[in-house]
Structures are given as C-alpha cells and as structure tokens.
Tab-separated table of C-alpha atoms in Angstrom:
chain	number	residue	atom	x	y	z
W	1	MET	CA	-41.662	-10.369	126.152
W	2	PHE	CA	-38.131	-12.023	128.364
W	3	ILE	CA	-35.132	-10.735	126.740
W	4	CYS	CA	-31.863	-12.812	127.800
W	5	VAL	CA	-29.718	-11.334	130.504
W	6	PHE	CA	-26.983	-12.613	129.031
W	7	SER	CA	-27.500	-10.448	125.384
W	8	ARG	CA	-28.351	-7.501	127.359
W	9	THR	CA	-25.248	-7.439	129.542
W	10	HIS	CA	-22.977	-7.907	126.755
W	11	ASN	CA	-25.287	-5.264	124.694
W	12	ILE	CA	-24.585	-2.513	127.653
W	13	LEU	CA	-21.030	-3.765	128.349
W	14	ASN	CA	-20.074	-3.016	124.656
W	15	ASN	CA	-22.282	0.386	125.064
W	16	LEU	CA	-20.007	1.599	127.412
W	17	ILE	CA	-16.561	0.461	125.962
W	18	GLY	CA	-17.441	0.831	122.725
W	19	CYS	CA	-17.728	-1.029	119.320
W	20	ASP	CA	-17.116	-0.658	115.537
W	21	PHE	CA	-18.362	-3.284	112.737
W	22	LEU	CA	-16.037	-3.453	109.813
W	23	GLU	CA	-16.559	-5.989	106.867
W	24	ASN	CA	-16.546	-9.742	107.686
W	25	TYR	CA	-16.410	-13.401	105.697
W	26	VAL	CA	-19.118	-14.145	108.711
W	27	LYS	CA	-21.894	-12.166	107.909
W	28	ILE	CA	-25.138	-11.843	109.641
W	29	ASP	CA	-29.507	-11.846	108.442
W	30	ARG	CA	-30.467	-9.447	111.210
W	31	ASP	CA	-34.170	-10.538	109.551
W	32	LYS	CA	-33.452	-13.447	111.072
W	33	CYS	CA	-32.101	-13.203	114.267
W	34	ILE	CA	-33.869	-13.958	117.253
W	35	GLY	CA	-31.079	-13.603	119.582
W	36	CYS	CA	-31.255	-16.701	120.651
W	37	ASN	CA	-27.468	-16.633	121.702
W	38	ALA	CA	-26.195	-20.042	120.437
W	39	CYS	CA	-23.766	-18.320	118.818
W	40	ILE	CA	-22.476	-16.709	122.126
W	41	ARG	CA	-22.902	-20.190	123.408
W	42	VAL	CA	-20.312	-21.900	120.812
W	43	CYS	CA	-18.025	-18.674	120.323
W	44	PRO	CA	-13.792	-19.397	121.377
W	45	THR	CA	-13.787	-15.378	120.928
W	46	LEU	CA	-17.019	-13.726	123.128
W	47	ASP	CA	-16.036	-9.991	122.443
W	48	ALA	CA	-16.805	-11.008	118.350
W	49	ASN	CA	-20.632	-11.187	119.431
W	50	VAL	CA	-22.294	-7.521	120.345
W	51	ALA	CA	-26.168	-8.093	121.062
W	52	HIS	CA	-28.170	-5.324	120.867
W	53	LEU	CA	-32.414	-4.696	121.209
W	54	ALA	CA	-33.828	-5.129	117.550
W	55	ASP	CA	-36.144	-2.304	115.770
W	56	ASP	CA	-38.503	-3.498	117.611
W	57	GLY	CA	-37.034	-3.112	120.192
W	58	ILE	CA	-38.496	-6.775	121.953
W	59	HIS	CA	-35.608	-9.338	121.002
W	60	SER	CA	-32.130	-9.182	120.601
W	61	ILE	CA	-29.952	-9.182	117.436
W	62	ILE	CA	-26.177	-10.635	117.908
W	63	ASP	CA	-24.239	-8.926	115.920
W	64	ILE	CA	-20.462	-9.406	115.095
W	65	ASP	CA	-16.965	-7.575	115.068
W	66	PRO	CA	-15.365	-8.318	112.989
W	67	ASP	CA	-12.097	-7.172	114.744
W	68	LYS	CA	-12.353	-9.925	116.995
W	69	CYS	CA	-14.167	-12.813	114.729
W	70	ILE	CA	-11.740	-15.732	113.733
W	71	GLY	CA	-14.070	-16.974	111.032
W	72	CYS	CA	-13.984	-20.101	113.095
W	73	GLY	CA	-17.537	-20.802	111.107
W	74	GLU	CA	-18.983	-22.509	114.897
W	75	CYS	CA	-22.199	-19.949	114.585
W	76	VAL	CA	-22.930	-20.511	111.134
W	77	LYS	CA	-23.138	-24.829	112.213
W	78	LYS	CA	-25.142	-23.671	115.463
W	79	CYS	CA	-27.912	-20.712	113.635
W	80	ILE	CA	-30.709	-23.223	112.853
W	81	HIS	CA	-32.517	-20.101	112.188
W	82	GLN	CA	-29.941	-19.090	109.137
W	83	ALA	CA	-28.938	-16.144	110.310
W	84	ARG	CA	-25.600	-16.570	110.761
W	85	TYR	CA	-23.233	-17.268	107.088
W	86	TYR	CA	-20.419	-16.831	105.236
W	87	VAL	CA	-19.412	-15.510	102.343
W	88	ASP	CA	-16.195	-17.161	99.703
W	89	ASN	CA	-14.995	-16.203	96.312
W	90	THR	CA	-16.905	-19.032	94.648
W	91	ASP	CA	-18.686	-16.570	92.578
W	92	GLU	CA	-15.719	-14.445	91.706
W	93	PHE	CA	-14.097	-17.767	90.904
W	94	PHE	CA	-16.271	-19.426	88.010
W	95	SER	CA	-16.686	-15.733	87.293
W	96	ALA	CA	-12.957	-15.697	86.285
W	97	LEU	CA	-12.669	-18.447	84.995
W	98	ALA	CA	-15.537	-18.324	82.484
W	99	ASN	CA	-13.840	-15.097	80.900
W	100	GLY	CA	-10.704	-16.991	80.643
W	101	GLU	CA	-8.492	-16.343	83.272
W	102	ASN	CA	-5.083	-18.361	83.714
W	103	ILE	CA	-5.831	-20.370	86.939
W	104	THR	CA	-4.556	-23.162	88.811
W	105	VAL	CA	-6.448	-24.825	91.493
W	106	LEU	CA	-5.355	-26.709	94.940
W	107	VAL	CA	-7.497	-29.377	96.507
W	108	ALA	CA	-7.365	-29.666	100.473
W	109	PRO	CA	-7.962	-33.243	100.722
W	110	ALA	CA	-10.808	-32.993	102.747
W	111	PHE	CA	-13.155	-33.009	99.854
W	112	ARG	CA	-12.511	-36.742	98.551
W	113	LEU	CA	-13.526	-37.719	102.418
W	114	THR	CA	-16.602	-36.323	102.570
W	115	GLU	CA	-17.757	-35.883	98.988
W	116	PRO	CA	-19.142	-39.047	97.291
W	117	ASN	CA	-18.973	-37.601	93.246
W	118	ALA	CA	-15.361	-35.433	93.939
W	119	ASP	CA	-13.781	-37.301	91.529
W	120	ALA	CA	-16.457	-36.754	88.605
W	121	MET	CA	-16.807	-33.043	90.009
W	122	LEU	CA	-13.809	-32.141	89.331
W	123	ALA	CA	-13.401	-33.932	86.283
W	124	ALA	CA	-16.058	-31.269	85.050
W	125	LEU	CA	-14.041	-28.910	86.423
W	126	ARG	CA	-11.215	-29.837	84.458
W	127	LYS	CA	-13.284	-29.543	81.199
W	128	MET	CA	-14.886	-26.118	82.828
W	129	GLY	CA	-11.105	-24.514	81.481
W	130	VAL	CA	-9.065	-24.453	84.475
W	131	LYS	CA	-5.152	-24.594	83.960
W	132	ALA	CA	-4.437	-27.815	86.551
W	133	ILE	CA	-5.699	-29.326	89.210
W	134	HIS	CA	-3.169	-30.496	92.382
W	135	ASP	CA	-3.431	-32.001	95.547
W	136	VAL	CA	-3.649	-30.345	98.545
W	137	SER	CA	-2.189	-33.978	99.983
W	138	PHE	CA	1.388	-33.295	98.256
W	139	GLY	CA	1.557	-29.630	99.819
W	140	ALA	CA	1.286	-31.403	103.215
W	141	ASP	CA	3.564	-34.061	102.578
W	142	ILE	CA	6.108	-30.968	101.913
W	143	CYS	CA	4.497	-29.950	105.126
W	144	THR	CA	5.247	-32.668	107.799
W	145	TYR	CA	8.785	-33.079	106.106
W	146	MET	CA	9.489	-29.489	106.531
W	147	HIS	CA	8.422	-29.472	110.500
W	148	ILE	CA	11.041	-32.943	111.114
W	149	LYS	CA	14.067	-30.430	109.045
W	150	ALA	CA	12.864	-28.102	111.695
W	151	ILE	CA	12.827	-30.063	114.704
W	152	ARG	CA	16.266	-31.882	113.688
W	153	GLU	CA	18.452	-28.922	112.994
W	154	GLY	CA	17.589	-27.113	115.883
W	155	LYS	CA	15.513	-24.654	113.673
W	156	VAL	CA	12.445	-24.453	116.541
W	157	LYS	CA	12.032	-26.199	119.579
W	158	LYS	CA	8.388	-27.137	121.025
W	159	VAL	CA	5.870	-25.235	118.413
W	160	VAL	CA	1.984	-25.308	117.898
W	161	SER	CA	0.638	-26.405	114.543
W	162	GLN	CA	-0.820	-23.730	111.972
W	163	PRO	CA	-2.530	-25.754	109.516
W	164	CYS	CA	-5.826	-24.377	111.419
W	165	ALA	CA	-6.476	-21.157	109.919
W	166	ALA	CA	-9.348	-20.233	112.789
W	167	LEU	CA	-7.093	-21.117	116.081
W	168	THR	CA	-3.574	-18.973	114.114
W	169	GLU	CA	-6.408	-15.928	113.362
W	170	TYR	CA	-7.259	-16.365	117.053
W	171	ILE	CA	-3.371	-16.076	117.893
W	172	LEU	CA	-2.298	-13.246	115.858
W	173	LYS	CA	-5.176	-11.472	117.457
W	174	TYR	CA	-5.296	-13.121	120.781
W	175	LYS	CA	-2.416	-14.381	121.994
W	176	HIS	CA	0.271	-12.126	120.841
W	177	ASP	CA	3.240	-13.945	123.642
W	178	MET	CA	2.910	-16.950	121.249
W	179	VAL	CA	3.557	-15.847	117.388
W	180	ASP	CA	7.413	-15.243	118.302
W	181	THR	CA	8.035	-18.540	120.667
W	182	VAL	CA	5.585	-21.336	119.842
W	183	LEU	CA	3.431	-20.723	116.889
W	184	SER	CA	4.857	-23.100	113.716
W	185	PRO	CA	6.808	-20.725	111.278
W	186	VAL	CA	6.061	-23.301	108.764
W	187	HIS	CA	3.314	-22.810	106.251
W	188	SER	CA	-0.183	-24.332	106.381
W	189	PRO	CA	-0.512	-27.677	104.152
W	190	ILE	CA	-2.731	-25.227	101.747
W	191	SER	CA	-0.031	-22.827	101.146
W	192	CYS	CA	3.265	-25.120	101.036
W	193	GLY	CA	1.247	-26.582	98.120
W	194	ALA	CA	0.717	-23.067	96.692
W	195	VAL	CA	4.606	-22.106	97.251
W	196	TYR	CA	5.520	-25.240	95.576
W	197	LEU	CA	3.578	-24.029	92.654
W	198	ARG	CA	4.649	-20.731	92.143
W	199	LYS	CA	7.801	-21.270	93.137
W	200	TYR	CA	9.119	-24.767	91.425
W	201	ALA	CA	6.562	-25.307	89.192
W	202	GLY	CA	6.252	-22.760	87.647
W	203	VAL	CA	2.457	-21.325	87.866
W	204	THR	CA	1.802	-17.460	87.150
W	205	GLY	CA	-1.240	-17.682	87.070
W	206	ALA	CA	-3.856	-17.214	89.743
W	207	ILE	CA	-4.349	-19.993	92.803
W	208	ALA	CA	-7.692	-21.114	93.660
W	209	VAL	CA	-8.341	-23.911	96.682
W	210	LEU	CA	-10.831	-25.772	97.287
W	211	SER	CA	-11.217	-25.627	101.249
W	212	PRO	CA	-13.233	-26.714	103.822
W	213	CYS	CA	-12.434	-23.393	106.161
W	214	ILE	CA	-13.919	-19.553	106.041
W	215	ALA	CA	-10.795	-18.694	107.974
W	216	LYS	CA	-8.227	-19.649	105.199
W	217	LYS	CA	-9.445	-16.227	103.652
W	218	TYR	CA	-7.186	-14.846	105.918
W	219	GLU	CA	-4.005	-16.389	105.392
W	220	PHE	CA	-4.544	-16.307	101.863
W	221	GLU	CA	-4.647	-12.353	101.793
W	222	ALA	CA	-2.174	-12.323	104.591
W	223	THR	CA	0.710	-14.465	102.405
W	224	GLY	CA	-0.365	-13.448	99.048
W	225	LEU	CA	-0.568	-16.832	97.452
W	226	VAL	CA	-4.087	-18.167	96.865
W	227	GLN	CA	-6.606	-15.742	94.992
W	228	TYR	CA	-9.892	-17.707	95.539
W	229	ASN	CA	-11.062	-19.351	98.593
W	230	VAL	CA	-14.019	-21.918	96.941
W	231	THR	CA	-15.506	-23.491	100.029
W	232	TYR	CA	-16.599	-27.257	98.978
W	233	LYS	CA	-20.499	-26.213	99.603
W	234	ARG	CA	-20.919	-23.694	97.406
W	235	PHE	CA	-18.445	-25.370	94.537
W	236	VAL	CA	-20.923	-28.671	94.867
W	237	GLU	CA	-23.623	-25.897	94.978
W	238	PHE	CA	-22.481	-24.744	91.734
W	239	MET	CA	-21.356	-27.426	90.561
W	240	GLN	CA	-24.947	-29.823	90.465
W	241	LYS	CA	-26.796	-25.715	89.194
W	242	HIS	CA	-24.024	-25.470	86.083
W	243	GLY	CA	-21.872	-28.094	85.675
W	244	SER	CA	-22.285	-31.100	84.064
W	245	ILE	CA	-21.142	-34.267	85.800
W	246	ASP	CA	-20.631	-37.755	84.825
W	247	VAL	CA	-20.764	-39.739	87.970
W	248	ASN	CA	-18.482	-42.470	86.514
W	249	ALA	CA	-15.581	-39.980	85.282
W	250	THR	CA	-12.294	-40.477	86.186
W	251	PHE	CA	-10.290	-38.302	87.622
W	252	THR	CA	-6.397	-38.018	88.353
W	253	PHE	CA	-4.008	-35.050	89.779
W	254	ASP	CA	-1.489	-33.090	88.177
W	255	GLY	CA	1.861	-32.859	89.155
W	256	ILE	CA	3.900	-35.147	91.477
W	257	PRO	CA	1.767	-37.655	93.397
W	258	ALA	CA	0.781	-37.140	97.258
W	259	TYR	CA	1.603	-39.884	100.128
W	260	CYS	CA	-0.042	-39.104	103.975
W	261	GLY	CA	-0.812	-35.194	103.232
W	262	ALA	CA	-4.260	-37.139	102.455
W	263	ILE	CA	-4.969	-37.393	106.119
W	264	TYR	CA	-4.196	-34.323	107.531
W	265	PRO	CA	-7.956	-33.324	107.808
W	266	LYS	CA	-8.976	-36.096	110.537
W	267	PRO	CA	-8.177	-35.207	113.924
W	268	GLY	CA	-4.632	-36.092	114.509
W	269	GLY	CA	-3.496	-36.253	111.286
W	270	LEU	CA	-0.349	-34.450	111.093
W	271	LYS	CA	0.536	-36.360	114.502
W	272	GLU	CA	-0.433	-39.607	112.882
W	273	CYS	CA	2.015	-38.398	109.376
W	274	LEU	CA	4.987	-37.076	111.821
W	275	GLN	CA	4.726	-40.049	113.855
W	276	ASN	CA	5.134	-42.236	110.619
W	277	ALA	CA	8.404	-40.821	109.886
W	278	MET	CA	10.348	-39.913	113.268
W	279	PRO	CA	8.552	-42.340	115.576
W	280	THR	CA	10.073	-40.732	118.483
W	281	LEU	CA	8.722	-37.686	117.991
W	282	ALA	CA	6.116	-36.652	120.908
W	283	VAL	CA	3.497	-34.907	119.726
W	284	GLN	CA	-0.081	-34.093	121.126
W	285	ASN	CA	-3.204	-33.114	119.657
W	286	ALA	CA	-6.926	-31.429	120.510
W	287	GLU	CA	-9.812	-30.625	118.154
W	288	GLY	CA	-12.735	-28.619	118.972
W	289	VAL	CA	-13.994	-25.434	120.309
W	290	GLU	CA	-15.253	-27.092	123.801
W	291	HIS	CA	-12.084	-27.628	124.109
W	292	VAL	CA	-8.989	-26.568	121.936
W	293	TYR	CA	-8.989	-22.900	123.094
W	294	ASP	CA	-8.655	-23.126	126.566
W	295	GLU	CA	-5.560	-25.837	125.916
W	296	LEU	CA	-4.253	-23.825	123.869
W	297	ASP	CA	-4.001	-21.524	127.616
W	298	HIS	CA	-3.235	-24.432	129.783
W	299	TYR	CA	0.470	-25.368	126.737
W	300	MET	CA	1.635	-21.710	127.801
W	301	TYR	CA	1.624	-22.288	131.425
W	302	THR	CA	2.840	-26.009	131.177
W	303	PRO	CA	7.008	-25.819	131.768
W	304	THR	CA	8.895	-26.064	128.255
W	305	ASN	CA	10.178	-29.234	129.380
W	306	ASP	CA	6.738	-30.716	129.483
W	307	ARG	CA	5.480	-29.436	126.445
W	308	PRO	CA	4.676	-31.598	123.358
W	309	ASP	CA	7.459	-31.378	120.703
W	310	VAL	CA	4.650	-30.184	118.575
W	311	PHE	CA	1.064	-29.822	119.335
W	312	ASP	CA	-0.886	-30.597	116.837
W	313	VAL	CA	-4.491	-28.488	116.988
W	314	LEU	CA	-7.938	-27.883	115.195
W	315	SER	CA	-10.540	-25.781	115.839
W	316	CYS	CA	-13.606	-27.936	114.318
W	317	ALA	CA	-14.061	-30.879	116.629
W	318	HIS	CA	-14.024	-33.412	113.759
W	319	GLY	CA	-10.895	-32.151	112.086
W	320	CYS	CA	-11.636	-30.073	108.241
W	321	ILE	CA	-14.186	-33.049	107.974
W	322	SER	CA	-16.510	-31.119	109.460
W	323	GLY	CA	-15.286	-27.791	108.783
W	324	PRO	CA	-18.152	-24.831	108.060
W	325	GLY	CA	-17.371	-25.117	104.298
W	326	THR	CA	-18.073	-28.161	103.679
W	327	ASN	CA	-20.964	-30.961	103.613
W	328	PHE	CA	-20.831	-32.681	107.167
W	329	VAL	CA	-23.612	-34.512	107.593
W	330	GLU	CA	-22.894	-35.576	111.990
W	331	SER	CA	-24.796	-39.456	111.022
W	332	ASN	CA	-22.342	-39.708	108.441
W	333	LEU	CA	-19.038	-39.295	110.767
W	334	ILE	CA	-18.289	-42.773	111.161
W	335	THR	CA	-18.093	-43.168	107.426
W	336	TYR	CA	-15.998	-40.032	106.947
W	337	MET	CA	-13.749	-41.678	109.424
W	338	THR	CA	-13.100	-45.260	108.080
W	339	THR	CA	-12.890	-43.467	104.508
W	340	ALA	CA	-10.104	-41.743	105.908
W	341	GLY	CA	-8.460	-44.356	107.617
W	342	LYS	CA	-8.439	-46.743	104.371
W	343	THR	CA	-6.927	-43.513	102.761
W	344	GLY	CA	-4.363	-43.586	105.288
W	345	ALA	CA	-3.543	-47.081	104.936
W	346	VAL	CA	-3.311	-46.833	101.391
W	347	ALA	CA	-1.125	-43.665	102.270
W	348	PHE	CA	1.487	-45.067	104.038
W	349	LYS	CA	1.484	-48.648	102.460
W	350	ALA	CA	2.572	-45.983	99.370
W	351	ARG	CA	4.816	-44.662	101.469
W	352	ARG	CA	6.690	-47.881	102.790
W	353	GLY	CA	6.737	-48.561	98.808
W	354	GLN	CA	8.599	-46.224	97.550
W	355	THR	CA	11.340	-46.082	98.920
W	356	GLY	CA	12.220	-49.019	97.030
W	357	ILE	CA	16.009	-49.911	97.706
W	358	PHE	CA	16.658	-47.316	100.406
W	359	LYS	CA	16.088	-49.302	103.287
W	360	LYS	CA	16.343	-46.681	105.664
W	361	ARG	CA	15.532	-43.368	103.078
W	362	ASP	CA	12.424	-41.940	101.786
W	363	LYS	CA	12.663	-41.345	98.565
W	364	GLN	CA	9.982	-38.161	98.511
W	365	PHE	CA	12.020	-36.942	101.535
W	366	ALA	CA	15.165	-37.573	100.168
W	367	TRP	CA	14.074	-35.528	96.413
W	368	PHE	CA	12.632	-32.671	99.411
W	369	GLU	CA	15.657	-32.133	100.899
W	370	LYS	CA	17.296	-31.874	97.355
W	371	ASN	CA	14.637	-29.539	96.080
W	372	LEU	CA	13.472	-27.201	98.306
W	373	ARG	CA	14.521	-24.847	100.249
W	374	PHE	CA	13.111	-24.225	104.158
W	375	GLU	CA	12.988	-20.899	103.602
W	376	ASP	CA	10.488	-20.883	101.375
W	377	PHE	CA	8.110	-22.401	103.620
W	378	VAL	CA	8.269	-20.492	106.165
W	379	ARG	CA	5.399	-17.982	106.524
W	380	GLN	CA	6.301	-14.580	108.270
W	381	TYR	CA	3.906	-13.557	110.993
W	382	THR	CA	1.996	-10.349	111.518
W	383	VAL	CA	0.048	-9.383	114.437
W	384	ILE	CA	-3.332	-8.114	114.875
W	385	ASP	CA	-4.446	-5.350	116.578
W	386	ALA	CA	-8.229	-6.533	117.688
W	387	HIS	CA	-9.300	-4.027	119.713
W	388	ILE	CA	-9.257	-5.635	123.014
W	389	LYS	CA	-10.974	-3.594	125.311
W	390	GLU	CA	-11.139	-4.733	129.588
W	391	VAL	CA	-13.362	-4.341	130.976
W	392	THR	CA	-12.847	-2.568	134.514
W	393	ALA	CA	-14.809	-3.075	137.866
W	394	MET	CA	-16.986	-0.177	137.494
W	395	GLN	CA	-17.933	-0.592	134.067
W	396	ILE	CA	-19.235	-3.939	135.484
W	397	LYS	CA	-20.831	-2.768	138.204
W	398	GLN	CA	-22.844	0.250	136.181
W	399	ALA	CA	-24.522	-2.816	133.919
W	400	TYR	CA	-25.348	-4.481	137.080
W	401	GLU	CA	-27.313	-1.547	138.040
W	402	VAL	CA	-29.151	-0.900	134.063
W	403	LEU	CA	-29.909	-4.532	134.529
W	404	GLY	CA	-31.093	-3.722	138.479
W	405	LYS	CA	-29.471	-6.538	139.828
W	406	THR	CA	-27.559	-4.988	142.822
W	407	THR	CA	-27.145	-7.366	145.450
W	408	TYR	CA	-24.462	-10.665	145.584
W	409	GLU	CA	-27.340	-13.444	144.920
W	410	ASP	CA	-28.588	-11.060	142.024
W	411	GLN	CA	-24.907	-10.329	140.412
W	412	HIS	CA	-23.846	-14.025	140.539
W	413	PHE	CA	-27.272	-16.282	139.824
W	414	ASP	CA	-26.953	-18.544	136.827
W	415	CYS	CA	-29.554	-20.595	135.411
W	416	HIS	CA	-27.061	-22.351	132.816
W	417	ALA	CA	-30.004	-21.016	130.248
W	418	CYS	CA	-27.487	-18.496	128.034
C-alpha cells in the first residue's frame, strides 16, 4: 500500500533528530488516525506533527509533539476521522461546582454570538450554584483602554496584540526575539477581566472561563489567574444533557456593564475598538493560519517606521467565533457576522450615550483611569524552550537515501498531494 512520502520523510527526519512526547491538550486517537496528513497541511508549526508507521506496518500515524504544539486546534477542526480531539476542564468544573466550590464564571463574548440559547444556558448555570457570572467584554474594554494608555504615555511603541493565546504560545515558543520587543504587555481581555475580579471586585474563589479556545489553558497556567477552561462545545454538551434549560429565561451579567469589548471575537474586533477610541491610531489586522503566521515573519522584517501602531492578530480565520472549542458552522458565518455587527452597533451607540455631559471624555475610560492601575494589567512573559532542532544537510541527505531518492529531480518532485 502506498504510504505518503511526506509522512515518511517527516518520520525519518524526526527519528534522526530524536523526539520525546509529553502531555498535551490536543490529543490523538491512534485507532482512528489513517495518516492522511490533513493535520500536517493545516498546522502552522510542522514540527508539532511526527509521522511513524502504525503497528500494522502499512499506514502512517501522525503523532503530536507537545513541546512544539501551540494548541491552535486547526488539526482538530480539519480531521474528518475524529482522530484529533482536545481536552479541557469542563468535567472538573462541574464536579467542583457540584461539591460546593466557590466559583465565579467569566464568559467570553463569542458565546452569545454563536449559541442561540446562550442566555438560557447561562441562566440555568446560575441556578446550579456559581457565585457570579461576569462578561469578558468588560475585560476587553479594560484591554482596549490599557493599550491606548500605553501608547499615549509612551509605555510601548509598535506592538503585536496578544488576545489570541495560540499566537502568544507560538511567539513564546518560536519567536523569542518578539517577546521583549513587540509582544503587547497588556493582558488579554479574559485575563484583564480576571485581574479586575481578583484585585478590584474582591473575588477570592476559583475562576472558570467559558472560552472558544484550547490554547487559553496555556495562558491560564502561565498567569495563574483562571482555574478552569470550559469550552463552549463541552459546556453546551453538558448543559443539554444535565442542565434544566428554560429557553424563555432571561439573563443579565453580574458586575459593571461592558460596551465595545463585545465585538473582540470577530476579525478586527480589537482594531475597531481601538480606532473608535483613538481614530488616528494605525492598526492592521490578520487572521487565519494560512496568513497570520507568515505575516508575523513579514512584520519582523518590516522597518519599524512602516509597522502599524498595533498589529491585531488571530489564529482562527473567522476570529474567536470559529475557535476550535465552539460549535461553529461554516454555513452560518454570515449570520454570526451579522449578529456581531448588530452587537457592535448597539455597543458603540451605548458608549457614545454614556459620555453624557462629557463632550470630549469617555466616562468609562475616565473611571478606568481613576480606579485601575496599569501595572496590574501587564503580563510578565517567560519564553519557552520548544526544543527546536535544526535539520542539517547531512540528515536531509540521509532521509533521501532511505527513500531511494538520489537524483535532483527525485528530491524536488512535488505532486502537492501532501
């Protein structure tokens, strides 16, 4: 049986340079993997995939190197054989809740944009005993303000945004030169919300986040701000099976109302929020694994004066709306974006209205300036050794020899099937 040469070459090179496998949030069901290479095609970090022969010696299995995986979830989205899947903290969260643990919940705004019964499920969750349920959109408003403050006060120059945990993990593992020079020091919207709850709202118990993202668990472990990453998909599955959902139930978040942060999940959401508050700010955005990772390379080669003030980047092509932890349906994309547009229109109108007598002053931002310390919303980064091994010309030559490819034509033949 034919075995894809790309997989075999990948396997040979990894055997030559050595690999170790550790625990990871993206998992593989080896019984379902047929070595079709769909995961390799979409992965922005090819070294995260390691091909080897299955026990039957006939087909290949594409395993995962957790040192190099960034948790973007593209392979989970694209694997039609369900050989790739992910784990989160949904079961632990509901178990802790049932045991009476003091838990406050933060809800990332993409949930209400993509789930038709979002409010009904949140109302049901409240009855299950959570301490309070807060809107991450408020944390996003803080995130917007802290970026503006940092730029206006010269705390930063040109920055790459970091709301996307997969891209932040990518930079920490693969782009160490970006960490201290351009990666925004301002926490993500979720972490800004968690900081606010911890330091300003008096929350002392555990914090759980309803999130669209696998990679957020990396952020939560690095900062220690959040204890449970509960993805939308797993949450909805649990609530439909165990929750008492009244589709007519109404729901209102606890805490201070949010404004424009509700549009952060859509492509260019941060850009729109920043430019609404500071129209002269130069912001560019990029989304999707097919573009954004290459554009990060282009960004670093771009002269500093030609870079935007903020580069707003997301790993998922349609923003957090299409995160791997969501129930995103491609055919519903226009509906999602229309909903996001309407949400944004209401939010921006409300922001304009809340200025009241302050013709040139935003009351929410003025409150942030008076009550919040910038330093509290700054993340300290630690670069990660992803054990990247350079492949030498001799190792490549050995791989070609094993494959029986001795001529220049054989070594450069590419049918694009892989």
